[in-house]
mmCIF file of C-alpha atoms in Angstrom:
data_model
loop_
_atom_site.group_PDB
_atom_site.id
_atom_site.type_symbol
_atom_site.label_atom_id
_atom_site.label_comp_id
_atom_site.label_asym_id
_atom_site.label_seq_id
_atom_site.Cartn_x
_atom_site.Cartn_y
_atom_site.Cartn_z
ATOM 1 C CA MET A 1035 107.071 -94.654 -104.764
ATOM 2 C CA SER A 1036 106.616 -94.793 -108.519
ATOM 3 C CA GLN A 1037 104.598 -92.224 -110.432
ATOM 4 C CA GLN A 1038 104.664 -94.272 -113.602
ATOM 5 C CA VAL A 1039 101.576 -95.120 -115.639
ATOM 6 C CA ALA A 1040 100.410 -98.668 -116.361
ATOM 7 C CA VAL A 1041 97.620 -99.958 -118.579
ATOM 8 C CA VAL A 1042 96.320 -103.298 -117.306
ATOM 9 C CA THR A 1043 93.930 -105.307 -119.470
ATOM 10 C CA GLY A 1044 91.596 -107.850 -117.951
ATOM 11 C CA ALA A 1045 91.907 -105.728 -114.814
ATOM 12 C CA GLY A 1046 88.535 -106.473 -113.261
ATOM 13 C CA SER A 1047 89.381 -109.875 -111.796
ATOM 14 C CA GLY A 1048 92.005 -112.541 -111.285
ATOM 15 C CA VAL A 1049 95.616 -111.865 -112.228
ATOM 16 C CA GLY A 1050 94.794 -108.469 -113.732
ATOM 17 C CA ARG A 1051 93.122 -107.247 -110.542
ATOM 18 C CA ALA A 1052 95.977 -108.535 -108.376
ATOM 19 C CA VAL A 1053 98.630 -106.879 -110.551
ATOM 20 C CA ALA A 1054 96.717 -103.600 -110.682
ATOM 21 C CA LEU A 1055 96.401 -103.423 -106.890
ATOM 22 C CA GLU A 1056 100.054 -104.399 -106.387
ATOM 23 C CA LEU A 1057 101.156 -101.606 -108.708
ATOM 24 C CA ALA A 1058 98.787 -99.101 -107.082
ATOM 25 C CA ALA A 1059 100.169 -99.972 -103.653
ATOM 26 C CA HIS A 1060 103.601 -98.905 -104.909
ATOM 27 C CA GLY A 1061 102.545 -95.622 -106.423
ATOM 28 C CA TRP A 1062 101.750 -96.518 -109.999
ATOM 29 C CA ARG A 1063 98.920 -94.700 -111.740
ATOM 30 C CA LEU A 1064 96.624 -97.076 -113.556
ATOM 31 C CA VAL A 1065 94.378 -97.361 -116.565
ATOM 32 C CA LEU A 1066 92.113 -100.353 -115.997
ATOM 33 C CA ALA A 1067 90.699 -102.057 -119.086
ATOM 34 C CA GLY A 1068 88.105 -104.816 -119.297
ATOM 35 C CA ARG A 1069 84.742 -105.559 -120.825
ATOM 36 C CA ARG A 1070 82.597 -104.781 -117.769
ATOM 37 C CA ALA A 1071 82.538 -101.396 -116.052
ATOM 38 C CA GLU A 1072 81.371 -102.562 -112.625
ATOM 39 C CA PRO A 1073 84.406 -104.712 -111.661
ATOM 40 C CA LEU A 1074 86.772 -102.095 -113.104
ATOM 41 C CA ASP A 1075 85.150 -99.424 -110.934
ATOM 42 C CA ALA A 1076 85.528 -101.690 -107.903
ATOM 43 C CA VAL A 1077 89.255 -102.168 -108.549
ATOM 44 C CA ALA A 1078 89.670 -98.422 -109.110
ATOM 45 C CA ALA A 1079 88.028 -97.773 -105.735
ATOM 46 C CA GLU A 1080 90.399 -100.254 -104.068
ATOM 47 C CA ALA A 1081 93.380 -98.609 -105.747
ATOM 48 C CA GLY A 1082 92.577 -95.320 -104.010
ATOM 49 C CA PRO A 1083 91.433 -91.820 -104.927
ATOM 50 C CA GLY A 1084 92.875 -90.575 -108.202
ATOM 51 C CA ALA A 1085 95.085 -93.632 -108.694
ATOM 52 C CA ALA A 1086 93.141 -95.332 -111.473
ATOM 53 C CA LEU A 1087 91.095 -94.573 -114.560
ATOM 54 C CA ALA A 1088 88.584 -97.272 -115.533
ATOM 55 C CA VAL A 1089 88.050 -97.600 -119.286
ATOM 56 C CA PRO A 1090 85.631 -100.378 -120.309
ATOM 57 C CA THR A 1091 87.241 -101.921 -123.388
ATOM 58 C CA ASP A 1092 86.701 -104.871 -125.682
ATOM 59 C CA VAL A 1093 90.309 -105.560 -126.660
ATOM 60 C CA THR A 1094 89.194 -107.474 -129.758
ATOM 61 C CA ASP A 1095 87.731 -104.225 -131.185
ATOM 62 C CA PRO A 1096 90.370 -102.015 -132.851
ATOM 63 C CA ALA A 1097 88.316 -98.850 -132.323
ATOM 64 C CA ALA A 1098 87.884 -99.623 -128.626
ATOM 65 C CA VAL A 1099 91.623 -100.212 -128.233
ATOM 66 C CA ASP A 1100 92.377 -96.925 -129.997
ATOM 67 C CA ALA A 1101 90.013 -95.209 -127.561
ATOM 68 C CA LEU A 1102 91.736 -96.887 -124.598
ATOM 69 C CA PHE A 1103 95.158 -95.489 -125.491
ATOM 70 C CA ALA A 1104 93.720 -92.116 -126.442
ATOM 71 C CA ALA A 1105 92.164 -91.934 -122.977
ATOM 72 C CA THR A 1106 95.488 -92.938 -121.421
ATOM 73 C CA ALA A 1107 97.345 -90.185 -123.267
ATOM 74 C CA GLU A 1108 94.686 -87.590 -122.472
ATOM 75 C CA HIS A 1109 94.407 -88.451 -118.764
ATOM 76 C CA PHE A 1110 98.020 -89.222 -117.835
ATOM 77 C CA GLY A 1111 100.059 -87.931 -120.781
ATOM 78 C CA ARG A 1112 102.085 -91.098 -121.279
ATOM 79 C CA ILE A 1113 102.340 -94.860 -120.686
ATOM 80 C CA ASP A 1114 105.223 -96.662 -118.998
ATOM 81 C CA LEU A 1115 103.809 -100.187 -118.855
ATOM 82 C CA LEU A 1116 101.256 -102.324 -120.654
ATOM 83 C CA PHE A 1117 100.360 -105.534 -118.836
ATOM 84 C CA ASN A 1118 98.770 -107.448 -121.698
ATOM 85 C CA ASN A 1119 96.652 -109.783 -119.591
ATOM 86 C CA ALA A 1120 93.131 -110.166 -121.018
ATOM 87 C CA GLY A 1121 92.449 -113.739 -122.078
ATOM 88 C CA THR A 1122 90.247 -116.804 -121.905
ATOM 89 C CA PHE A 1123 90.661 -120.569 -121.687
ATOM 90 C CA GLY A 1124 87.800 -121.110 -124.091
ATOM 91 C CA PRO A 1125 85.812 -124.347 -124.193
ATOM 92 C CA SER A 1126 87.557 -127.477 -122.918
ATOM 93 C CA VAL A 1127 86.148 -129.978 -125.393
ATOM 94 C CA PRO A 1128 87.443 -132.794 -127.603
ATOM 95 C CA LEU A 1129 89.208 -131.453 -130.672
ATOM 96 C CA GLU A 1130 86.531 -132.684 -133.037
ATOM 97 C CA ASP A 1131 83.837 -130.820 -131.070
ATOM 98 C CA LEU A 1132 85.509 -127.412 -131.069
ATOM 99 C CA THR A 1133 83.558 -125.130 -133.360
ATOM 100 C CA VAL A 1134 85.190 -122.632 -135.661
ATOM 101 C CA ASP A 1135 83.411 -119.868 -133.747
ATOM 102 C CA GLY A 1136 84.797 -121.251 -130.477
ATOM 103 C CA TRP A 1137 88.310 -121.327 -131.959
ATOM 104 C CA ARG A 1138 88.026 -117.795 -133.318
ATOM 105 C CA ALA A 1139 86.735 -116.399 -130.015
ATOM 106 C CA VAL A 1140 89.867 -117.621 -128.216
ATOM 107 C CA VAL A 1141 92.198 -116.418 -130.987
ATOM 108 C CA ASP A 1142 90.473 -113.026 -131.134
ATOM 109 C CA LEU A 1143 90.866 -112.392 -127.405
ATOM 110 C CA ASN A 1144 94.152 -114.082 -126.532
ATOM 111 C CA LEU A 1145 96.122 -113.227 -129.662
ATOM 112 C CA THR A 1146 94.486 -110.482 -131.710
ATOM 113 C CA GLY A 1147 93.545 -108.571 -128.552
ATOM 114 C CA ALA A 1148 97.117 -108.820 -127.281
ATOM 115 C CA PHE A 1149 98.438 -107.606 -130.647
ATOM 116 C CA LEU A 1150 96.045 -104.647 -130.800
ATOM 117 C CA CYS A 1151 96.928 -103.525 -127.285
ATOM 118 C CA ALA A 1152 100.656 -103.961 -127.897
ATOM 119 C CA GLN A 1153 100.317 -101.934 -131.090
ATOM 120 C CA GLY A 1154 98.460 -99.150 -129.260
ATOM 121 C CA ALA A 1155 101.032 -99.069 -126.469
ATOM 122 C CA PHE A 1156 103.915 -99.165 -128.956
ATOM 123 C CA ARG A 1157 102.573 -96.164 -130.860
ATOM 124 C CA LEU A 1158 102.231 -94.095 -127.687
ATOM 125 C CA MET A 1159 105.579 -95.196 -126.230
ATOM 126 C CA LYS A 1160 107.328 -94.357 -129.495
ATOM 127 C CA ARG A 1161 106.007 -90.790 -129.743
ATOM 128 C CA GLN A 1162 106.053 -89.751 -126.083
ATOM 129 C CA ASP A 1163 108.865 -87.833 -124.409
ATOM 130 C CA PRO A 1164 110.837 -89.378 -122.817
ATOM 131 C CA GLN A 1165 110.466 -92.147 -125.320
ATOM 132 C CA GLY A 1166 110.008 -95.792 -124.408
ATOM 133 C CA GLY A 1167 108.269 -98.093 -121.986
ATOM 134 C CA ARG A 1168 107.653 -101.755 -121.241
ATOM 135 C CA ILE A 1169 105.156 -104.375 -122.388
ATOM 136 C CA ILE A 1170 104.620 -107.525 -120.328
ATOM 137 C CA ASN A 1171 102.567 -110.226 -122.010
ATOM 138 C CA ASN A 1172 100.695 -112.823 -119.973
ATOM 139 C CA GLY A 1173 101.686 -116.130 -121.490
ATOM 140 C CA SER A 1174 101.003 -119.459 -119.806
ATOM 141 C CA ILE A 1175 102.538 -122.752 -118.813
ATOM 142 C CA SER A 1176 100.647 -123.896 -121.920
ATOM 143 C CA ALA A 1177 103.089 -121.848 -123.992
ATOM 144 C CA HIS A 1178 105.450 -124.752 -123.229
ATOM 145 C CA THR A 1179 103.353 -127.793 -122.264
ATOM 146 C CA PRO A 1180 99.666 -128.189 -123.185
ATOM 147 C CA ARG A 1181 96.777 -129.677 -121.287
ATOM 148 C CA PRO A 1182 94.346 -132.128 -122.879
ATOM 149 C CA GLY A 1183 91.490 -130.439 -124.705
ATOM 150 C CA SER A 1184 93.129 -127.017 -124.886
ATOM 151 C CA ILE A 1185 94.146 -126.651 -128.512
ATOM 152 C CA ALA A 1186 92.867 -123.085 -129.036
ATOM 153 C CA TYR A 1187 94.261 -121.783 -125.742
ATOM 154 C CA THR A 1188 97.591 -123.551 -126.213
ATOM 155 C CA ALA A 1189 98.006 -122.368 -129.806
ATOM 156 C CA THR A 1190 97.366 -118.760 -128.827
ATOM 157 C CA LYS A 1191 99.800 -118.887 -125.925
ATOM 158 C CA HIS A 1192 102.526 -120.252 -128.203
ATOM 159 C CA ALA A 1193 101.706 -117.353 -130.520
ATOM 160 C CA VAL A 1194 101.975 -114.874 -127.655
ATOM 161 C CA THR A 1195 105.579 -116.023 -127.220
ATOM 162 C CA GLY A 1196 106.240 -115.088 -130.850
ATOM 163 C CA LEU A 1197 104.536 -111.757 -130.257
ATOM 164 C CA THR A 1198 106.796 -111.152 -127.258
ATOM 165 C CA LYS A 1199 109.961 -111.890 -129.232
ATOM 166 C CA SER A 1200 108.957 -109.709 -132.173
ATOM 167 C CA LEU A 1201 107.983 -106.809 -129.908
ATOM 168 C CA SER A 1202 111.320 -107.097 -128.124
ATOM 169 C CA LEU A 1203 113.176 -106.842 -131.404
ATOM 170 C CA ASP A 1204 111.037 -104.104 -132.967
ATOM 171 C CA GLY A 1205 111.093 -102.059 -129.769
ATOM 172 C CA ARG A 1206 114.867 -101.847 -129.422
ATOM 173 C CA PRO A 1207 115.358 -98.603 -131.394
ATOM 174 C CA TYR A 1208 112.710 -96.846 -129.258
ATOM 175 C CA ARG A 1209 113.617 -98.029 -125.710
ATOM 176 C CA ILE A 1210 110.568 -100.304 -125.640
ATOM 177 C CA ALA A 1211 111.253 -103.490 -123.698
ATOM 178 C CA CYS A 1212 108.991 -106.527 -123.866
ATOM 179 C CA GLY A 1213 108.880 -109.579 -121.616
ATOM 180 C CA GLN A 1214 106.501 -112.417 -120.848
ATOM 181 C CA ILE A 1215 105.273 -114.059 -117.674
ATOM 182 C CA ASP A 1216 104.115 -117.671 -117.889
ATOM 183 C CA ILE A 1217 101.828 -118.525 -114.983
ATOM 184 C CA GLY A 1218 100.912 -121.940 -113.638
ATOM 185 C CA ASN A 1219 97.956 -122.493 -111.304
ATOM 186 C CA ALA A 1220 97.564 -119.101 -109.669
ATOM 187 C CA ALA A 1221 94.432 -119.220 -107.497
ATOM 188 C CA THR A 1222 91.839 -117.086 -109.319
ATOM 189 C CA GLU A 1223 88.264 -117.403 -110.516
ATOM 190 C CA MET A 1224 89.540 -118.863 -113.804
ATOM 191 C CA THR A 1225 91.437 -121.670 -112.054
ATOM 192 C CA ALA A 1226 88.824 -122.585 -109.426
ATOM 193 C CA ALA A 1227 88.427 -126.043 -110.972
ATOM 194 C CA MET A 1228 92.055 -126.893 -110.153
ATOM 195 C CA SER A 1229 91.213 -127.660 -106.526
ATOM 196 C CA THR A 1230 88.359 -130.015 -107.414
ATOM 197 C CA GLY A 1231 89.931 -131.852 -110.338
ATOM 198 C CA VAL A 1232 91.096 -131.326 -113.912
ATOM 199 C CA ARG A 1233 91.981 -133.769 -116.661
ATOM 200 C CA GLN A 1234 95.576 -134.971 -116.739
ATOM 201 C CA ALA A 1235 97.622 -136.186 -119.718
ATOM 202 C CA ASP A 1236 96.893 -139.832 -118.828
ATOM 203 C CA GLY A 1237 93.148 -139.203 -118.753
ATOM 204 C CA ARG A 1238 92.763 -139.104 -114.976
ATOM 205 C CA ILE A 1239 90.858 -136.319 -113.220
ATOM 206 C CA ALA A 1240 92.988 -135.009 -110.379
ATOM 207 C CA ALA A 1241 93.115 -131.977 -108.111
ATOM 208 C CA GLU A 1242 96.154 -129.759 -108.569
ATOM 209 C CA PRO A 1243 97.912 -127.416 -106.146
ATOM 210 C CA THR A 1244 97.616 -123.670 -106.635
ATOM 211 C CA MET A 1245 99.589 -120.652 -105.480
ATOM 212 C CA ASP A 1246 98.603 -117.221 -104.210
ATOM 213 C CA VAL A 1247 97.942 -114.821 -107.082
ATOM 214 C CA ALA A 1248 99.784 -112.171 -105.044
ATOM 215 C CA ASP A 1249 103.025 -114.002 -105.854
ATOM 216 C CA VAL A 1250 102.330 -113.433 -109.553
ATOM 217 C CA ALA A 1251 101.567 -109.761 -108.933
ATOM 218 C CA ARG A 1252 104.859 -109.210 -107.119
ATOM 219 C CA THR A 1253 106.729 -110.859 -109.984
ATOM 220 C CA VAL A 1254 105.069 -108.609 -112.558
ATOM 221 C CA ARG A 1255 105.922 -105.544 -110.469
ATOM 222 C CA HIS A 1256 109.557 -106.632 -110.277
ATOM 223 C CA MET A 1257 109.657 -106.976 -114.066
ATOM 224 C CA ALA A 1258 107.904 -103.620 -114.485
ATOM 225 C CA GLU A 1259 110.194 -101.656 -112.198
ATOM 226 C CA LEU A 1260 113.472 -102.655 -113.810
ATOM 227 C CA PRO A 1261 115.232 -99.840 -115.687
ATOM 228 C CA LEU A 1262 114.622 -100.033 -119.425
ATOM 229 C CA GLU A 1263 118.241 -101.072 -119.871
ATOM 230 C CA ALA A 1264 117.306 -104.421 -118.247
ATOM 231 C CA ASN A 1265 114.564 -106.875 -119.133
ATOM 232 C CA VAL A 1266 113.149 -110.143 -117.842
ATOM 233 C CA GLN A 1267 112.532 -111.762 -121.221
ATOM 234 C CA PHE A 1268 110.637 -114.779 -119.879
ATOM 235 C CA ALA A 1269 109.594 -115.583 -116.328
ATOM 236 C CA THR A 1270 107.768 -118.714 -115.185
ATOM 237 C CA VAL A 1271 105.866 -118.575 -111.888
ATOM 238 C CA LEU A 1272 103.990 -121.669 -110.820
ATOM 239 C CA ALA A 1273 102.704 -123.677 -107.899
ATOM 240 C CA THR A 1274 105.800 -125.629 -106.850
ATOM 241 C CA THR A 1275 104.251 -129.102 -106.990
ATOM 242 C CA MET A 1276 101.875 -128.692 -109.940
ATOM 243 C CA PRO A 1277 102.200 -131.307 -112.692
ATOM 244 C CA TYR A 1278 104.256 -129.277 -115.140
ATOM 245 C CA ILE A 1279 107.850 -130.502 -114.964
ATOM 246 C CA GLY A 1280 107.342 -134.038 -116.178
ATOM 247 C CA ARG A 1281 103.728 -133.446 -117.230
ATOM 248 C CA GLY A 1282 102.501 -136.333 -119.374
#
């Protein structure tokens, strides 16, 4: 059983919740970050007594992110993993109807939030003893192939791939590894519409298959538990028959 420490953002629901509980089940100690305290407290209770610290955090706020990693250092003394998961689809609207505020909200959460958390983790991993750790960014199938009406989400997920590569390079001198998991159609609250119908590249509305979010959680744990001398740079986990290979 691991006694390593993981910070999970967006931990109150969906992929973040599933990953947090998978890690807790294998002995990880957790710092759970998200905007709302109530779901974080519920996940902490599921994780078990003393396993998790809930820290309500707006990852788009630099001061809040600083406080998150200060709390991690104070409570556990170190960080071994950041699962950079907080994100949003944003509005699915025609390009010409997307407001600048709508664009910025997606960029602030999916990209700037991921950068701020990676920066906070990097600083702590660099100064702790023993030095080093791992960052896993939640990318998306959209980092490779977009959906209609998803320009803000798709652009940020392409940018997350650049973030992953730069972190991997900049982390080398300090034993900080960085990888990315690209997820397609995991069954969560965010993807509930998949089973009823979503717009396809040819304009049709069609239901899409989903997969158990637990399969994503196990993949993240595998990536997390590798020795720092090994890294899964990019992993793609998707519902086998979803319209991705050959989409469009």
